[in-house]
Amino acid sequence: MAKVEFDVPEIKEFVEVPKIKDGAMAHSSPFVAKPDHQKALGFPGELVENWEDVAIGKMGDLLGKYRSFRVFLDICVKCGACTDKCHYYLGTSDPKNMPVARQDLLRRVYRRYFTLAGKWFPKLVGAVDLNKEVLDEWYTYYHQCSQCRRCSVFCPYGIDTAEISMAAREILDSVGVGQKYCNEIIGKVYKIGNNLGLPEPALLDTLEGLEEDIEDETGVTVKLPLDQEGADILLVTPSADFFAEPHVDGLMGYAKVFHAAGASWTLSSYASEAGNFGMFIGSYQNMREISQRIRKAALDLGVKRIVFGECGHAWRIAYSFLNTLAGPFDFLDKNYPVPQHICEYTYDLIQKGAIKLDKEANDDMVVTYHDSCNVARATRMGDKPGGQFSIPREVIKASCNHFYDMKRDTIHEETFCCGGGGGLLTDDLLELRVKGAYPRMDALRKVVEEHGVTHMAAICAICKSQFSKVYPYYGFTLDQIVSLHQLVSNAIVLKDEQ
Amino acid sequence: MILSSLFALLFLFAVAVLVLGTAYKIKQYINVPAPLKIPTTPAPTTKSGVVWRLFREVVFFESLFKSTKWTWIFSWIFHMSMFVVLARHIRYFNEPVWSWVALIQPFGIYAGFTMIIGMLGLLARRIFVDRVKYISSPSDYIMLLLILSIGATGLLMKFVEHTDIVTFKAFIQGIITFNWQPLPTDPLLLVHLMLVIILMIIFPFSKLLHAPGIFFSPTRNQVDNPREQRHIAKWAEKFETSDGQ
Ligand code: HEM
Ligand code: HEM
Ligand code: SF4
Ligand code: SF4
């Protein structure tokens, strides 16, 4: 692929809210899905003939199905509170990347076709007819939203642009213009079981390799079982964990934790993916179908608990939607929440003193922590609100001696997206990804300068991949992004059980 | 008398549109299901927690406060003043006037001014901040100007061109009891009333739906308990049986 030419945002003393630059990102659209990818998910292969009617029909359908969509399109007062909250606006200056302007791309059409004001006085309320230009603009700008929900934290009515983006993508899919990256990946899950398309033999091979690595490094035999019937715990983790650094280091960390706790656990080749891109394209049905794989794996393997590995949007679906999409889980052990996050699991063990961590093992690092959007703003860990912030930090602090948070307005529920979430982690959107990472990179730069931070830990496969890609643009090196359980993995004290 | 009848009729019509239109929208919001749990977290884990969260949003504009202090201060002053002004207006509609309405009368006068100050601040923001200007349609300016004009005509009546409040109250009482009485014909009063009638009519068709809408916003009104309680929408139930789960 040709090298893309664009300016990387410059890190300044303060993050400035830029002046608007109309059309600054109008050229950035991801590749369109091929007919095969579309059809595999039950969408038309290419732009259907009467697409205007189909799109408006779909919009009407969604208005009757999602209260969020209906209410959010009605009640925005254009107060502007969200306009400087999106990392894509801050990084690109394109006004259509302001959350409210992004919503307006759809809201204008909603007003024209579904409200009296828009039918009678379109000019007055900014309503427009649906035409090809509008459709193209939807495709462009609804693929410049990582569905991170930062805007919804600041909107006085909690209007969540992610909901609008999801609806827009579903409308786009329904008329035949889907996004290649997401739809191709969903197809792989149906065919092979995971986003990366790793078949069972490859998985087995990888897991054996990891077992050897752990044994070489620690002298202890730690198993990474696959498809083991009768195990207590099913671990569902993003397939990136089987594939690349720093993800695999996290996976080795989970394995060591299970080993140290003496737990019986297994991975599943059928549900070898925690990620669920059905959410990114706003498709309840696809999201449900992918979730059902986890239910089936749990039933087939006869496990008692389900634990999720480090993945942001996967945890959202697991925590917030799994019970809805694939429940009820009354066949699992009722003494544990279903599902559990690996951080909750490890944290419990630390609390009980059931595992031992030697913090000094990580003394070569000064660590900060990146709250992933979906974990921060769409889920919880533990039984108290905000556990999603404190539990990962507690686990980090139990694993290393040097930890510093980034600035308060860039963490917790105000965290900035890595720039690659929501189905945008594809090379055809590289410019957007680099620019969208700017607010996070800026916050990181500051803790590096102030506290000598050397590494940033994350609990999301997309965040980790995205940072590995964009770090060099901002003068960091690839190995400065680590998995949270990589820290645990370094620190955990193992004894051979045999 | 023709003018009085016309205004009385228009007034009744506007009230009907406001009440029925808003009721229709609320019913629509109730009927559309929220298929997935999407509260913006950290979110309350109990119903009473949600009530408290919404209370903070409605009374203090908590999220707006987190977001931008300037908009918050103008907006909050505008809304709170408007509610005081509206409460002060209750005196035209009930007889005998409730004692709390009588009590706030003096504050109501200041509230008229602060309401206008708040709105001027919001208007300035809309005109001078490039981002807010970009997202504004003509209707967004007109809405502010409309309410500004209502406030201005009200204040002018109060301080410059007094209207005959006793006759006016009789007119309003007449509408309520269907025993129509003449309306004082001061131009300011007629303009004030006409603008209010317009405001009531556009309420259910405009962004003013934010007032009822905030209570139906799923990111704010949902309890964070998806692991504990299964939540399933009617339309999604059909999938449950189709694959035999
Ligand atoms: C439950 C009651 C209400 C709540 C919680 C509420 C809250 C808000 C908030 C948070 C804003 C955004 C900030 C701003 O731009 O001012 C706003 C804007 C606005 N509200 Fe309300 N509001 C309520 C009722 C009303 C009512 C009854 C009216 C008028 C009849 C009204 C008129 C407006 C207008 C015109 C704006 C836009 C101001 C602008 O252009 O900047 N609100 N409201
Ligand atoms: C129900 C419809 C309304 C009627 C019948 C009405 C009538 C009146 C009258 C007769 C006055 C003169 C008071 C005096 O001279 O002492 C007045 C004042 C005023 N009105 Fe209205 N009005 C209505 C709605 C509104 C609304 C919706 C607003 C604002 C959004 C508003 C804002 C004001 C203000 C600021 C004043 C001056 C301060 C005050 O006397 O409280 N009015 N109104
Ligand atoms: S959800 Fe995130 S990416 Fe999308 S508009 Fe809001 S802040 Fe921007
Ligand atoms: S903060 Fe909410 S109400 Fe205000 S402009 Fe943005 S989406 Fe609209």
Tab-separated table of N, CA and C in Angstrom, chain A residues 200-218 220 222-225 241-242 245 248-249 251-252 255-256:
chain	number	residue	atom	x	y	z
A	200	GLU	N	-8.781	-24.133	14.018
A	200	GLU	CA	-8.451	-24.882	15.231
A	200	GLU	C	-7.003	-25.367	15.288
A	201	PRO	N	-6.482	-25.977	14.195
A	201	PRO	CA	-5.092	-26.461	14.269
A	201	PRO	C	-4.106	-25.333	14.565
A	202	ALA	N	-4.325	-24.188	13.953
A	202	ALA	CA	-3.422	-23.060	14.187
A	202	ALA	C	-3.493	-22.618	15.644
A	203	LEU	N	-4.717	-22.652	16.194
A	203	LEU	CA	-4.900	-22.278	17.593
A	203	LEU	C	-4.116	-23.218	18.505
A	204	LEU	N	-4.310	-24.510	18.239
A	204	LEU	CA	-3.633	-25.520	19.063
A	204	LEU	C	-2.124	-25.296	19.060
A	205	ASP	N	-1.639	-25.049	17.844
A	205	ASP	CA	-0.227	-24.820	17.644
A	205	ASP	C	0.267	-23.633	18.467
A	206	THR	N	-0.483	-22.536	18.366
A	206	THR	CA	-0.118	-21.321	19.098
A	206	THR	C	-0.093	-21.586	20.590
A	207	LEU	N	-1.140	-22.266	21.075
A	207	LEU	CA	-1.239	-22.483	22.515
A	207	LEU	C	-0.089	-23.350	23.007
A	208	GLU	N	0.259	-24.358	22.205
A	208	GLU	CA	1.402	-25.201	22.596
A	208	GLU	C	2.688	-24.387	22.654
A	209	GLY	N	2.833	-23.525	21.665
A	209	GLY	CA	4.006	-22.651	21.633
A	209	GLY	C	4.085	-21.792	22.880
A	210	LEU	N	2.946	-21.270	23.288
A	210	LEU	CA	2.923	-20.413	24.471
A	210	LEU	C	3.258	-21.201	25.727
A	211	GLU	N	2.748	-22.429	25.791
A	211	GLU	CA	3.076	-23.282	26.946
A	211	GLU	C	4.590	-23.454	27.052
A	212	GLU	N	5.229	-23.700	25.874
A	212	GLU	CA	6.690	-23.853	25.876
A	212	GLU	C	7.386	-22.580	26.329
A	213	ASP	N	6.894	-21.448	25.804
A	213	ASP	CA	7.492	-20.161	26.188
A	213	ASP	C	7.448	-19.982	27.701
A	214	ILE	N	6.283	-20.278	28.277
A	214	ILE	CA	6.149	-20.077	29.727
A	214	ILE	C	7.094	-21.008	30.469
A	215	GLU	N	7.172	-22.243	29.999
A	215	GLU	CA	8.037	-23.207	30.656
A	215	GLU	C	9.506	-22.784	30.568
A	216	ASP	N	9.900	-22.301	29.370
A	216	ASP	CA	11.292	-21.838	29.203
A	216	ASP	C	11.596	-20.694	30.148
A	217	GLU	N	10.619	-19.816	30.279
A	217	GLU	CA	10.857	-18.577	31.015
A	217	GLU	C	10.801	-18.814	32.525
A	218	THR	N	9.887	-19.680	32.984
A	218	THR	CA	9.676	-19.815	34.425
A	218	THR	C	10.074	-21.172	34.968
A	220	VAL	N	8.109	-23.591	34.948
A	220	VAL	CA	6.873	-24.191	35.444
A	220	VAL	C	5.988	-24.570	34.255
A	222	VAL	N	2.694	-24.610	32.614
A	222	VAL	CA	1.376	-23.965	32.687
A	222	VAL	C	0.619	-24.348	31.430
A	223	LYS	N	-0.560	-24.914	31.599
A	223	LYS	CA	-1.334	-25.390	30.454
A	223	LYS	C	-2.226	-24.288	29.883
A	224	LEU	N	-2.411	-24.315	28.563
A	224	LEU	CA	-3.422	-23.463	27.920
A	224	LEU	C	-4.388	-24.390	27.178
A	225	PRO	N	-5.365	-24.937	27.886
A	225	PRO	CA	-6.221	-25.985	27.313
A	225	PRO	C	-7.209	-25.442	26.281
A	241	ASP	N	-5.275	-12.063	20.925
A	241	ASP	CA	-4.486	-12.637	22.016
A	241	ASP	C	-3.708	-13.887	21.591
A	242	PHE	N	-4.144	-14.494	20.486
A	242	PHE	CA	-3.445	-15.694	20.013
A	242	PHE	C	-2.378	-15.328	18.997
A	245	GLU	N	2.176	-9.600	19.697
A	245	GLU	CA	2.542	-8.801	20.857
A	245	GLU	C	1.737	-7.514	20.815
A	248	VAL	N	-0.444	-11.440	23.188
A	248	VAL	CA	-0.149	-12.789	23.682
A	248	VAL	C	0.419	-12.765	25.102
A	249	ASP	N	1.152	-11.699	25.420
A	249	ASP	CA	1.703	-11.612	26.773
A	249	ASP	C	0.582	-11.544	27.798
A	251	LEU	N	-2.405	-12.962	27.317
A	251	LEU	CA	-2.958	-14.316	27.372
A	251	LEU	C	-2.114	-15.215	28.287
A	252	MET	N	-0.794	-15.086	28.178
A	252	MET	CA	0.068	-15.888	29.069
A	252	MET	C	-0.192	-15.490	30.520
A	255	ALA	N	-3.281	-17.234	31.729
A	255	ALA	CA	-2.998	-18.656	31.956
A	255	ALA	C	-2.267	-18.842	33.281
A	256	LYS	N	-1.321	-17.946	33.537
A	256	LYS	CA	-0.580	-18.065	34.797
A	256	LYS	C	-1.482	-17.821	35.997
